[in-house]
Tab-separated table of C-alpha atoms and ligand atoms in Angstrom:
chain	number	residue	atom	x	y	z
A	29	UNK	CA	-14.683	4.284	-5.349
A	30	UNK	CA	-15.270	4.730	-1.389
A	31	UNK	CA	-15.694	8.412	-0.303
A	32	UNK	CA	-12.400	10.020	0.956
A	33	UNK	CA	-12.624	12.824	3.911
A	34	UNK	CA	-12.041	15.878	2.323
A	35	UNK	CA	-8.563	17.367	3.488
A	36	UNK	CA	-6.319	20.130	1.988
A	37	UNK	CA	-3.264	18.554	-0.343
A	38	UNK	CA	0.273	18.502	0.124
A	39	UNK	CA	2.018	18.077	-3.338
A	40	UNK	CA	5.673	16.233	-3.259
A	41	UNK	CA	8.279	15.720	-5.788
A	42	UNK	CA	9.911	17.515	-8.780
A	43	UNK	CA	9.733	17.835	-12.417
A	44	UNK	CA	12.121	15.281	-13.036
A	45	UNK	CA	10.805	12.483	-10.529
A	46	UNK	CA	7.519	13.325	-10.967
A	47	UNK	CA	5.021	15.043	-8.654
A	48	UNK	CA	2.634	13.044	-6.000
A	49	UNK	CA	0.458	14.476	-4.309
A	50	UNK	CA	-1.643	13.522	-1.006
A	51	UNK	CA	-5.013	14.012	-0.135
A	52	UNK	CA	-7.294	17.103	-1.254
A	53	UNK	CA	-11.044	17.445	-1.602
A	54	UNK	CA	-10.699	20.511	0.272
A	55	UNK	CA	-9.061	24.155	-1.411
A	56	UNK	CA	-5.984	25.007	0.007
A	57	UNK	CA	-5.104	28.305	1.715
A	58	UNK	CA	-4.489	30.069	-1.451
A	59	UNK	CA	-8.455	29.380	-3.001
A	60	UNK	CA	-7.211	26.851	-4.747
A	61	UNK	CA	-9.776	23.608	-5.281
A	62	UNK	CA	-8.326	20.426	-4.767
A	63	UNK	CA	-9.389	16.947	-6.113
A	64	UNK	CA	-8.991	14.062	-3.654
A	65	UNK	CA	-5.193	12.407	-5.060
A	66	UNK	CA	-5.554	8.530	-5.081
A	67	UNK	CA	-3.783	6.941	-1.801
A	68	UNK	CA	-0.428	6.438	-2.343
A	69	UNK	CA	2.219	3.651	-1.162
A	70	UNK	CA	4.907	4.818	1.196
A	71	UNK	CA	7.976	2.274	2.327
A	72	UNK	CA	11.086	2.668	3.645
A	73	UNK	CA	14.525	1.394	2.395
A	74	UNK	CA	16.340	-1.045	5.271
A	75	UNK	CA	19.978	-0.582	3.843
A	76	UNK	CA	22.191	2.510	5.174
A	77	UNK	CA	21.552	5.807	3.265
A	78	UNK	CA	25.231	6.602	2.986
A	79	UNK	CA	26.058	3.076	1.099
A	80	UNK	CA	25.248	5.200	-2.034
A	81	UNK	CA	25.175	2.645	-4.983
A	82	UNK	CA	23.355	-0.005	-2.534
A	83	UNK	CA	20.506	2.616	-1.464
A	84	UNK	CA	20.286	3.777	-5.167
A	85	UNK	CA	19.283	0.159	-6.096
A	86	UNK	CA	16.962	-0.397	-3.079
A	87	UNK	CA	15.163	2.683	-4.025
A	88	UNK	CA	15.214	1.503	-7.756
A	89	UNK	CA	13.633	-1.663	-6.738
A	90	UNK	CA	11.292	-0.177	-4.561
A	91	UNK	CA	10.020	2.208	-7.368
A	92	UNK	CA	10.002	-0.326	-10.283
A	93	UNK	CA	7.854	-2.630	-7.381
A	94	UNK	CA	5.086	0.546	-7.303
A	95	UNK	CA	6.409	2.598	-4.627
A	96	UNK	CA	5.187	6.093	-4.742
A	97	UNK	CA	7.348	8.034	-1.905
A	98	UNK	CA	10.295	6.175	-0.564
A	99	UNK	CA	11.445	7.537	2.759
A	100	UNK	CA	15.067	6.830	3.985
A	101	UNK	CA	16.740	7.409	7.685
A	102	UNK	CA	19.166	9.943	7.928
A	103	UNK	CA	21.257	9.499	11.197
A	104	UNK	CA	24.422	10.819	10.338
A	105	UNK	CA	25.881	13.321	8.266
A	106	UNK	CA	27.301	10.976	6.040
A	107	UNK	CA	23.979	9.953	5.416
A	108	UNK	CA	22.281	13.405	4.542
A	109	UNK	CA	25.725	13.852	2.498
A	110	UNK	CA	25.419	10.796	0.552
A	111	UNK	CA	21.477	12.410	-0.056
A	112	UNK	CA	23.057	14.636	-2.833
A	113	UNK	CA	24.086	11.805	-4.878
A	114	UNK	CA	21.466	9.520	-4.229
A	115	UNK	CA	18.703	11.670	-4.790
A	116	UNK	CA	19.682	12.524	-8.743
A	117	UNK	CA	19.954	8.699	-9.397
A	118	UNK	CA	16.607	8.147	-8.509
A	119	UNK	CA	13.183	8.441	-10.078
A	120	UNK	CA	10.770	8.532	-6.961
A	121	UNK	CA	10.502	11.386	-4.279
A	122	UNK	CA	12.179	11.040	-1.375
A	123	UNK	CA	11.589	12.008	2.168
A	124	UNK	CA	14.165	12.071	4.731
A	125	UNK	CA	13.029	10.536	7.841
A	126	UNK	CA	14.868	12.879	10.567
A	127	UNK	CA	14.908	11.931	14.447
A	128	UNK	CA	16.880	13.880	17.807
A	129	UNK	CA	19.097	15.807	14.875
A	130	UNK	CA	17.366	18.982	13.736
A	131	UNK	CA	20.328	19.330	11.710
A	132	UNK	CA	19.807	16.306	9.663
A	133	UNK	CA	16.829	17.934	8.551
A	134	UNK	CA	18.179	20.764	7.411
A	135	UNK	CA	21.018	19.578	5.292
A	136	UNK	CA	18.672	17.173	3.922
A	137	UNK	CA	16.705	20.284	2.521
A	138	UNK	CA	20.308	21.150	1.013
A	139	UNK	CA	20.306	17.709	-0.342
A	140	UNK	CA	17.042	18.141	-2.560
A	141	UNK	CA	14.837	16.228	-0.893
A	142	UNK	CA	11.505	16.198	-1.391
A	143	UNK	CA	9.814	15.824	2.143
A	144	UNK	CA	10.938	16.094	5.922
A	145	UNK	CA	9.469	13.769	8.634
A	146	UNK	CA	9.949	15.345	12.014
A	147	UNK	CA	9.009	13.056	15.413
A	148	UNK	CA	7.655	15.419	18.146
A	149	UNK	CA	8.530	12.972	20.706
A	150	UNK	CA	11.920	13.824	19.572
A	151	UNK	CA	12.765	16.881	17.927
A	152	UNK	CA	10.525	19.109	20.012
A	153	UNK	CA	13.234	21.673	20.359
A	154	UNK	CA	11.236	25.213	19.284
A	155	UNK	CA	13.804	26.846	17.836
A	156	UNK	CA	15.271	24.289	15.995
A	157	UNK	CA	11.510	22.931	14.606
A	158	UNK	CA	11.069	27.197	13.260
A	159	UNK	CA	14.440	26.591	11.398
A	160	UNK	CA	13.529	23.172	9.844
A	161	UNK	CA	10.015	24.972	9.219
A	162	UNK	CA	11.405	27.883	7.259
A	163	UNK	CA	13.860	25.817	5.498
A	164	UNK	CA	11.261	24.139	3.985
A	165	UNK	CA	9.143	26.553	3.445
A	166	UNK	CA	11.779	27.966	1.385
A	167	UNK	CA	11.653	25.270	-0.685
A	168	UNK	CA	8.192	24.486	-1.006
A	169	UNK	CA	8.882	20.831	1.340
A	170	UNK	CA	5.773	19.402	2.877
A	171	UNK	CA	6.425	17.955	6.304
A	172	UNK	CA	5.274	14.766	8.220
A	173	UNK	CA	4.716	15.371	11.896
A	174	UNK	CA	4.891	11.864	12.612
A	175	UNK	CA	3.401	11.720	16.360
A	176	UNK	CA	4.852	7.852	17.529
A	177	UNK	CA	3.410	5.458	20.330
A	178	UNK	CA	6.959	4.744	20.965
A	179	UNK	CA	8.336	7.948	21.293
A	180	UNK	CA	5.800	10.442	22.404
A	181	UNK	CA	5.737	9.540	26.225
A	182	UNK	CA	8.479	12.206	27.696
A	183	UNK	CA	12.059	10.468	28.460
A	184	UNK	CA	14.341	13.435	29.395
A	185	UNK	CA	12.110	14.668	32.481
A	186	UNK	CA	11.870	11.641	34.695
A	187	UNK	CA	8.704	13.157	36.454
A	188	UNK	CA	6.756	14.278	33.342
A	189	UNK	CA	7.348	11.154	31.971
A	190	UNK	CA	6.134	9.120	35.686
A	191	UNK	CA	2.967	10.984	35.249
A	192	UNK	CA	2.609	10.232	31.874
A	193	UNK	CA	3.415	7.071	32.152
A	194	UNK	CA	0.663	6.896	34.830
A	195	UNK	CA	-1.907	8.548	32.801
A	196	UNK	CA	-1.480	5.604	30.107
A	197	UNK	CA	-2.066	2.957	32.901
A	198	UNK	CA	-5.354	3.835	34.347
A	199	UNK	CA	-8.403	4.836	32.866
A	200	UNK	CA	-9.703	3.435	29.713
A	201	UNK	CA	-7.911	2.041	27.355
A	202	UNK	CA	-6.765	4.514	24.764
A	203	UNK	CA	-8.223	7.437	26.893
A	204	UNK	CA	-4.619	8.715	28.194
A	205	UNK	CA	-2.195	7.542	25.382
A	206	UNK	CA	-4.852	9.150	22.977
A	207	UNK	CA	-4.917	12.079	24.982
A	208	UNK	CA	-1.031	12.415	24.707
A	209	UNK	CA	-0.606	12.015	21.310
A	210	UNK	CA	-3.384	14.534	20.546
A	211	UNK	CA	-1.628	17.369	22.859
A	212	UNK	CA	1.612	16.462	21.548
A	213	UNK	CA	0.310	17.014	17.846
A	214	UNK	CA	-1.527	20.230	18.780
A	215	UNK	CA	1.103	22.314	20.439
A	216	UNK	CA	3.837	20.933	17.776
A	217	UNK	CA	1.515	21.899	15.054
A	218	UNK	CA	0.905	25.308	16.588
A	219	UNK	CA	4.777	25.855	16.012
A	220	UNK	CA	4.366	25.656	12.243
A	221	UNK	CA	1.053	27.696	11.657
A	222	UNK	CA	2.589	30.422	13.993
A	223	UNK	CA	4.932	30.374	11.120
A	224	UNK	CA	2.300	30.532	8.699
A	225	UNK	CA	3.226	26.817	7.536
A	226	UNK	CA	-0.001	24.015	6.600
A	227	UNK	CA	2.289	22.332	3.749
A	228	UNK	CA	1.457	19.392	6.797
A	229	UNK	CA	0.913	15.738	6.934
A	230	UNK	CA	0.093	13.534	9.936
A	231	UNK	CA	0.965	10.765	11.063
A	232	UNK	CA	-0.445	9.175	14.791
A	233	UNK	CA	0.983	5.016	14.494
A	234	UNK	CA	1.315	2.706	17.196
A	235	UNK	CA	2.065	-1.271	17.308
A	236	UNK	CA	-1.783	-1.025	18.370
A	237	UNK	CA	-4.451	-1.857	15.523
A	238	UNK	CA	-7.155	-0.696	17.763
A	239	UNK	CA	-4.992	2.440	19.062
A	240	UNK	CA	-3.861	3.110	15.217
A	241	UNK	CA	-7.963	3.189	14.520
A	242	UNK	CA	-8.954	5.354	17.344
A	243	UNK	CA	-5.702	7.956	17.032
A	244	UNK	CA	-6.593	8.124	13.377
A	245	UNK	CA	-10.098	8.450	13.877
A	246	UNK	CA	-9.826	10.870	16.508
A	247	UNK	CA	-7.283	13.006	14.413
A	248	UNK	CA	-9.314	13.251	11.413
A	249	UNK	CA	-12.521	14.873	13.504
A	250	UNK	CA	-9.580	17.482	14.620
A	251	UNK	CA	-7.182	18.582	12.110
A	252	UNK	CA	-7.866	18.797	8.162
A	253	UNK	CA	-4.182	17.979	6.937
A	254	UNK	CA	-3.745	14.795	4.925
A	255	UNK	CA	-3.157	11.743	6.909
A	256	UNK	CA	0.074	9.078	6.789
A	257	UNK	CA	-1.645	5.791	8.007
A	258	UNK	CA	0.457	3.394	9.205
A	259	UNK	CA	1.095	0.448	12.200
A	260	UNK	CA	4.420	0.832	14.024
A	261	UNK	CA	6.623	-1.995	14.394
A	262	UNK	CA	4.087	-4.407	13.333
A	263	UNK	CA	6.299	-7.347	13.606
A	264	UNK	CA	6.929	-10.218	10.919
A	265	UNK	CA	5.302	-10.175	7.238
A	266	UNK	CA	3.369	-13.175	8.376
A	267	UNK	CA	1.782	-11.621	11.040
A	268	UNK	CA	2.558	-7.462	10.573
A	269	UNK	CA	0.645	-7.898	7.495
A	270	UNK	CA	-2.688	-9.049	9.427
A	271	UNK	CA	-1.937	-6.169	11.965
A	272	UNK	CA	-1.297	-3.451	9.552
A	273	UNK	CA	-4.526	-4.950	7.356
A	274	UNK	CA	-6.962	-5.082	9.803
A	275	UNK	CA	-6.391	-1.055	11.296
A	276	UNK	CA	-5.639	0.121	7.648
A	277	UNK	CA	-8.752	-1.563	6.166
A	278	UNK	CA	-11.003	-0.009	8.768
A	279	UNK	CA	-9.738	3.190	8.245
A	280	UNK	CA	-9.858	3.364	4.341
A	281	UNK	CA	-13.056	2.276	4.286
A	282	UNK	CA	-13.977	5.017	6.306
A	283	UNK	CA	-12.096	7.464	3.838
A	284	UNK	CA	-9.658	8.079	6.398
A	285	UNK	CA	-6.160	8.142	5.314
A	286	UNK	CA	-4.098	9.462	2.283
A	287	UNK	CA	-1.213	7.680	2.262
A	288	UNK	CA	-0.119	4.422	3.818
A	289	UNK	CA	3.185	2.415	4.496
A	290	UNK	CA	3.061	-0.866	5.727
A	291	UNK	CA	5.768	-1.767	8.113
A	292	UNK	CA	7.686	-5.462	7.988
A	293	UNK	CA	10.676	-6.565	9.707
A	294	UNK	CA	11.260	-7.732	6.479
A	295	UNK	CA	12.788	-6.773	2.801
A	296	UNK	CA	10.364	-3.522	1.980
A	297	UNK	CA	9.512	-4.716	-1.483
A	298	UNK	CA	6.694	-6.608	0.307
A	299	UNK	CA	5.557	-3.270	1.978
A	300	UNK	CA	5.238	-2.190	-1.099
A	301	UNK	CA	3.038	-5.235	-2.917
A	302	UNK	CA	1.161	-5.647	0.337
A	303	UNK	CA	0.323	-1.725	0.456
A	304	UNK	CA	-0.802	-1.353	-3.293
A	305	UNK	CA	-2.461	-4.836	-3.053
A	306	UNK	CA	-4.564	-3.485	0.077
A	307	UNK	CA	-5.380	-0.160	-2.079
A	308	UNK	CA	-6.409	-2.235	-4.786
A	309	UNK	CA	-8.489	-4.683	-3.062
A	310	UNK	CA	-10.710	-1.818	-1.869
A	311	UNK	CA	-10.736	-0.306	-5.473
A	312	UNK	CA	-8.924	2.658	-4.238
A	313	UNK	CA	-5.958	2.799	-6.989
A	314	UNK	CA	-6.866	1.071	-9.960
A	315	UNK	CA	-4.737	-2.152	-10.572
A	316	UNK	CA	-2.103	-2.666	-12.505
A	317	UNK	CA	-0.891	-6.184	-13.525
A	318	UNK	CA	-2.983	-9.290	-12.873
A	319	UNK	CA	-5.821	-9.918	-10.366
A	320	UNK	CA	-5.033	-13.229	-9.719
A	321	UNK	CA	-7.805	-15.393	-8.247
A	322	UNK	CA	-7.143	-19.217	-6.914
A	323	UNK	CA	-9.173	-21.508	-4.514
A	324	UNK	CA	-7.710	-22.590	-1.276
A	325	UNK	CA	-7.641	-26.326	-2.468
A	326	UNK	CA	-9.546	-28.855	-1.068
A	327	UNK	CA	-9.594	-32.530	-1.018
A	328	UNK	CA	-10.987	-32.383	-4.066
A	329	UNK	CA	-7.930	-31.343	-5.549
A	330	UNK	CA	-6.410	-33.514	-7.988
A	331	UNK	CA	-3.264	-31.158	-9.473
A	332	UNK	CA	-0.494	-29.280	-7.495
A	333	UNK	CA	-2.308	-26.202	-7.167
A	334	UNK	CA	-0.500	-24.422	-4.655
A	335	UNK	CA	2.786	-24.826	-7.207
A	336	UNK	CA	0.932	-23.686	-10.522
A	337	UNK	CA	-0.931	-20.635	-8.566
A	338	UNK	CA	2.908	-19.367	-7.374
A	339	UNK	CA	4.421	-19.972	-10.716
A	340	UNK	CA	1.691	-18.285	-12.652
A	341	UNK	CA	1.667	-15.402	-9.756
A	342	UNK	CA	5.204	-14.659	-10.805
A	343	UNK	CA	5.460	-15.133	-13.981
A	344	UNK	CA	2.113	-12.600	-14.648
A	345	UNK	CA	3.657	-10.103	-12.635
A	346	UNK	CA	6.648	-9.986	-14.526
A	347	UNK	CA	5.281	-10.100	-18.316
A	348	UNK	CA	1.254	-8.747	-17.732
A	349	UNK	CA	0.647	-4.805	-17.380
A	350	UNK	CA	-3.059	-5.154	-18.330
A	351	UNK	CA	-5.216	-5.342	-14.899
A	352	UNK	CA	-6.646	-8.845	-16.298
A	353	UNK	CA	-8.848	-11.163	-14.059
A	354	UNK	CA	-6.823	-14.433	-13.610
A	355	UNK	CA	-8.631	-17.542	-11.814
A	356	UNK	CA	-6.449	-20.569	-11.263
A	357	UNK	CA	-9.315	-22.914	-9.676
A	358	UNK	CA	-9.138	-26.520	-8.290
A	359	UNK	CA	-12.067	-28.800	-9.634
A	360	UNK	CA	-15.351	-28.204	-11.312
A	361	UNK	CA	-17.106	-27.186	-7.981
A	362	UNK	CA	-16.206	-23.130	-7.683
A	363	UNK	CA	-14.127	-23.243	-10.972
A	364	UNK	CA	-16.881	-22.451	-13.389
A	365	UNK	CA	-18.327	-19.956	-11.663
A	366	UNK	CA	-14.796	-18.260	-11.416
A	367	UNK	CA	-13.845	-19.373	-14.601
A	368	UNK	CA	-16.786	-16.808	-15.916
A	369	UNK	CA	-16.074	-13.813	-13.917
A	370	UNK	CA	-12.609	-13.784	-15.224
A	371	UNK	CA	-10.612	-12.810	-18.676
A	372	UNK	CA	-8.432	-16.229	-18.406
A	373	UNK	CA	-9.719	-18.955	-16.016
A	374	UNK	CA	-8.138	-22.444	-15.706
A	375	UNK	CA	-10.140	-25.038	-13.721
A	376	UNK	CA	-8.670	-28.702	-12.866
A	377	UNK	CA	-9.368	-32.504	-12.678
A	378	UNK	CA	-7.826	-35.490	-12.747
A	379	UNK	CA	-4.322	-33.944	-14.197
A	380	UNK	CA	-5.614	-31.849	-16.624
A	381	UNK	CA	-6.964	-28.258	-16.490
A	382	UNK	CA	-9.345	-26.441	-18.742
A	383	UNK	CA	-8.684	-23.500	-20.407
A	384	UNK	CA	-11.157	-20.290	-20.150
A	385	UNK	CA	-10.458	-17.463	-21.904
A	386	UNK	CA	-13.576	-14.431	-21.336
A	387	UNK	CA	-16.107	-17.336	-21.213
A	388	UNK	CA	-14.892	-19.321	-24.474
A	389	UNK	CA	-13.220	-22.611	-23.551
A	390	UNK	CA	-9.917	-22.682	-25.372
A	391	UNK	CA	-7.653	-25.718	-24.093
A	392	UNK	CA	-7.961	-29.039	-22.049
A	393	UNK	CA	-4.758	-29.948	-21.345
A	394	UNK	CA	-2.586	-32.203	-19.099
A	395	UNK	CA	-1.107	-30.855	-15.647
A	396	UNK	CA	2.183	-30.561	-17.221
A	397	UNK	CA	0.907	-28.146	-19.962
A	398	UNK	CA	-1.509	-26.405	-17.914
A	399	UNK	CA	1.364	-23.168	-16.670
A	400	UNK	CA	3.331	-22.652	-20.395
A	401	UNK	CA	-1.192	-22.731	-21.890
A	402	UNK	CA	-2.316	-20.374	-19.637
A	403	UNK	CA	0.470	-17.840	-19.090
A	404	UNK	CA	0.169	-18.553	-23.305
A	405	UNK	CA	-3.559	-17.469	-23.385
A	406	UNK	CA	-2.878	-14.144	-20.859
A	407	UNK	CA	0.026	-12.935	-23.104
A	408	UNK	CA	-2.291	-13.682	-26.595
A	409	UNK	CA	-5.175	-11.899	-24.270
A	410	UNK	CA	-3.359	-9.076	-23.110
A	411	UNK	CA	-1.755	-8.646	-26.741
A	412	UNK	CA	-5.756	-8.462	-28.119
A	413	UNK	CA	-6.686	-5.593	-25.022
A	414	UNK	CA	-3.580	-3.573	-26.183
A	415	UNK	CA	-4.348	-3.894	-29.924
A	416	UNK	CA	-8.301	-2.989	-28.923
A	417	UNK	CA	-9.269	-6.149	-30.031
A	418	UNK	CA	-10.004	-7.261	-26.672
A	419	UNK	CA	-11.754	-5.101	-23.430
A	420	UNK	CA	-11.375	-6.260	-20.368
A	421	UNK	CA	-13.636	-8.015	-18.145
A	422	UNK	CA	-16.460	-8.743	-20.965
A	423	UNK	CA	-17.380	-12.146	-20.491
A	424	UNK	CA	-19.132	-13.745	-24.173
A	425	UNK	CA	-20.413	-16.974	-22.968
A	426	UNK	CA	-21.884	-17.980	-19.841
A	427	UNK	CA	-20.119	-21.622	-18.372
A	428	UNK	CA	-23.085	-24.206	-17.333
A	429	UNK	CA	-20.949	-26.287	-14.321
A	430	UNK	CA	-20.950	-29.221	-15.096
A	431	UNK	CA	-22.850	-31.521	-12.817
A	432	UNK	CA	-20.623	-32.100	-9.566
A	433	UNK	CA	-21.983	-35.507	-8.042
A	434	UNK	CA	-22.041	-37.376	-11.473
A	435	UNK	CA	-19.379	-38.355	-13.503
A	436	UNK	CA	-17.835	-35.648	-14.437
A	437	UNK	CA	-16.967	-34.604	-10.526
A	438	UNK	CA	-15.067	-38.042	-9.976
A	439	UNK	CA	-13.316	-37.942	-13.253
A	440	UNK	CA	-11.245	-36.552	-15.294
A	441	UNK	CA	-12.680	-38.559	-18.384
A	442	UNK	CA	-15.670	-36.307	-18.793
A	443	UNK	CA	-13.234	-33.079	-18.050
A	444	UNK	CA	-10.944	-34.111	-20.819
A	445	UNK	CA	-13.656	-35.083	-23.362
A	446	UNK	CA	-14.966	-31.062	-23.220
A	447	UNK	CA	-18.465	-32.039	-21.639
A	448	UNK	CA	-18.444	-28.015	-20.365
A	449	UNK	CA	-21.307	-26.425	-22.434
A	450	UNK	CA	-21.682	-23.199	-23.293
A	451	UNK	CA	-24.515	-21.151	-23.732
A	452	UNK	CA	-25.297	-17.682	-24.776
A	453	UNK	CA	-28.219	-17.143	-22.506
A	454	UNK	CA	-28.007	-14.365	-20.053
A	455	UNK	CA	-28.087	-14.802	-15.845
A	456	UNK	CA	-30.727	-13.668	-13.904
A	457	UNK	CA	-29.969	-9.738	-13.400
A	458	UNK	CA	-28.915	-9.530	-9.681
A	459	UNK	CA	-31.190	-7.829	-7.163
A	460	UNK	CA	-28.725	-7.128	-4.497
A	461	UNK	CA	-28.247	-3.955	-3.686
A	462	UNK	CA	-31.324	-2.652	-5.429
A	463	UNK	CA	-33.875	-2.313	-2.785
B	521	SF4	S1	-12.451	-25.071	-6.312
B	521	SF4	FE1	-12.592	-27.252	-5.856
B	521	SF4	S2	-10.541	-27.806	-5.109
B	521	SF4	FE2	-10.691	-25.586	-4.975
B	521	SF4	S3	-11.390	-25.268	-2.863
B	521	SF4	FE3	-13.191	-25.223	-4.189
B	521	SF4	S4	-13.952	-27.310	-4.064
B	521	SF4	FE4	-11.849	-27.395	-3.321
């Protein structure tokens, strides 16, 4: 597990939807020791709030997909009105994401909800910020202070926001926007411990990767709430995903950030996979359902990989719970080797794939058979790990590949008449690392 930065912990939720709870590693103001929370999955539903039965399913759908917190806009009245029948439908927290209308916030509070965003660049009226703050605190509501690239330069004063605006334009790159969004965060956060208020999480995005890293970075060395990573407006899935990936990664790695949402112009279901994928590809939630592992074909292929590796993605995901090692390889060349490091492991040939299950060849098949065998084996293998028959990831033979270059790389005679051996002797132990 990669060390997190120690921050105090905001708790969200309710005995019926379940509590989550985001960040820790440091006691909170009470005395109380925290233990680092694993980092959760944020999204965000697209439909309207006040379309009750059709933002009851989106948050269903988001939840049953993994979602942890899902966070809905409440522009309207209606909206923060249709809250108090959404919100006992559901089985997730909810946060209500609350922009220019302090009012929305507070009759969101009314509504049950379970955590208040609040945009400086937006709501930055004093008054009004004391009475969302002590209508929370009522309640025992953590807030986001979600400090935005987008919003945070000053639009009502026309000269503020000139020299502002200047400020961003010369010097260094981030120096000035940074600069803003830190002084923004410090005198709105002074507002709520004035009232004696640190139920606080942060959030600094931007459409920036490299801004998102700094702002973040920066942030952490100043305040000690729990941080809400997360790029802006980061476009497309196709290419929001690299965006969001590549200042996300950075920052987890670096044990910054406690909770993320990933942000598509697209359905948020894939914020969702995308988000818990990320968390699990840097072993920071542990997985649940299949690890699914395929090569990017070659021209050695000689099956229709790229269809059998999106059938057997979705039809895992919908019948395996067990966090199972899956390899769906091309040819003999990498599938051994992957073939051995996983629980199930199918590598092709010529129209016919062999059939790995922890080591132990179980089926040579024909393309045709090679989907209904394997997603046979991962049910029979998940079955076994349930029953404790089975543990996962304990590999009983080692795979000798087969020789690429001779006859069995060119043909799919040699694949079909089982010339994969087996053997029982142990690998070299690995030095890596050890030095
Ligand atoms: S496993 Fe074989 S087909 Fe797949 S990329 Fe590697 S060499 Fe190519």
């Amino acid at each position: 597990m990669l060390p997190r930065r120690p921050t105090r912990q905001v708790t969200l939720g309710d005995a019926r939807v379940g509590f989550v709870k985001i960040g820790g590693g440091k006691p909170n103001r009470d005395g109380t020791p925290t233990t680092p929370a694993p980092v959760s999955v944020q999204t965000m539903t697209a439909g309207y709030t006040h379309d009750i039965d059709a933002c009851v399913r989106e948050i269903h759908k988001l939840a049953a997909g993994g979602a942890h917190v899902v966070r809905v806009a409440v522009p309207e009245k209606k909206d923060t009105d249709a809250l108090k029948h959404i919100i006992p439908q559901v089985q997730v927290p909810i946060v209500a994401d609350v922009h220019f209308h302090f009012q929305r916030a507070l009759e969101a509070v009314e509504a049950g909800v379970h955590k208040i965003r609040l945009n400086p660049g937006n709501t930055n009226d004093r008054d009004q910020v004391i009475e969302v703050i002590k209508a929370c605190k009522a309640r025992n509501l953590p807030i986001r202070v979600g400090v935005n690239e987008g919003s945070i330069i000053e639009r009502k004063d026309k000269q503020k926001r000139m020299k502002e605006l200047g400020a961003v334009f010369s010097g260094q790159k981030h120096g000035y926007m940074l600069a803003i969004m830190i002084a923004k965060l410090e005198e709105y956060l002074d507002i709520f411990y004035e009232q004696d208020f640190y139920d606080i999480v942060i959030s600094a995005k931007s459409m920036d990767a490299s801004l998102v890293v700094d702002a973040y970075t920066e942030i952490s060395n100043r305040f000690d709430h729990p941080l809400h990573l997360g790029v802006t407006h980061a476009g497309p899935k196709e290419t929001g995903c690299i965006r969001s990936i590549a200042a996300l990664s950075g920052l987890l790695v670096n044990g910054i950030g406690d909770t993320i949402r990933i942000s598509y112009a697209n359905d948020p279901i894939y914020e969702v996979e995308d988000g818990l994928e990320l968390l699990y590809s840097l072993g920071l939630r542990e997985r649940k359902g299949v690890d699914l592992i395929a090569c990017p074909t070659c021209g050695r292929i000689q099956v229709d990989l790229f269809t059998l590796v999106q059938d057997v993605r979705k039809q895992l995901a919908e019948q395996v719970t067990v966090p199972m090692k899956v390899a769906v390889m091309g040819c003999i060349v990498n599938g051994p080797g992957e073939a051995e490091g996983a629980d199930v492991a199918v590598f092709a040939g010529d129209r016919r794939g062999i059939i790995y299950v922890q080591g132990e060849r179980v089926a040579n098949v024909p393309e045709p058979e090679i989907l209904d065998r394997l997603l046979k084996e991962c049910l029979d293998f998940q079955g076994r790990v349930m029953r404790g028959e089975a543990k996962l990831g304990e590999k009983k033979v080692d795979i000798i590949p087969p020789d690429p270059i001779g006859e069995l790389g060119s043909g799919w005679e040699k694949i079909a008449g089982g010339l994969v051996e087996k053997t029982g002797s142990k690998p070299a132990e690995l030095t890596v690392g050890k030095t």
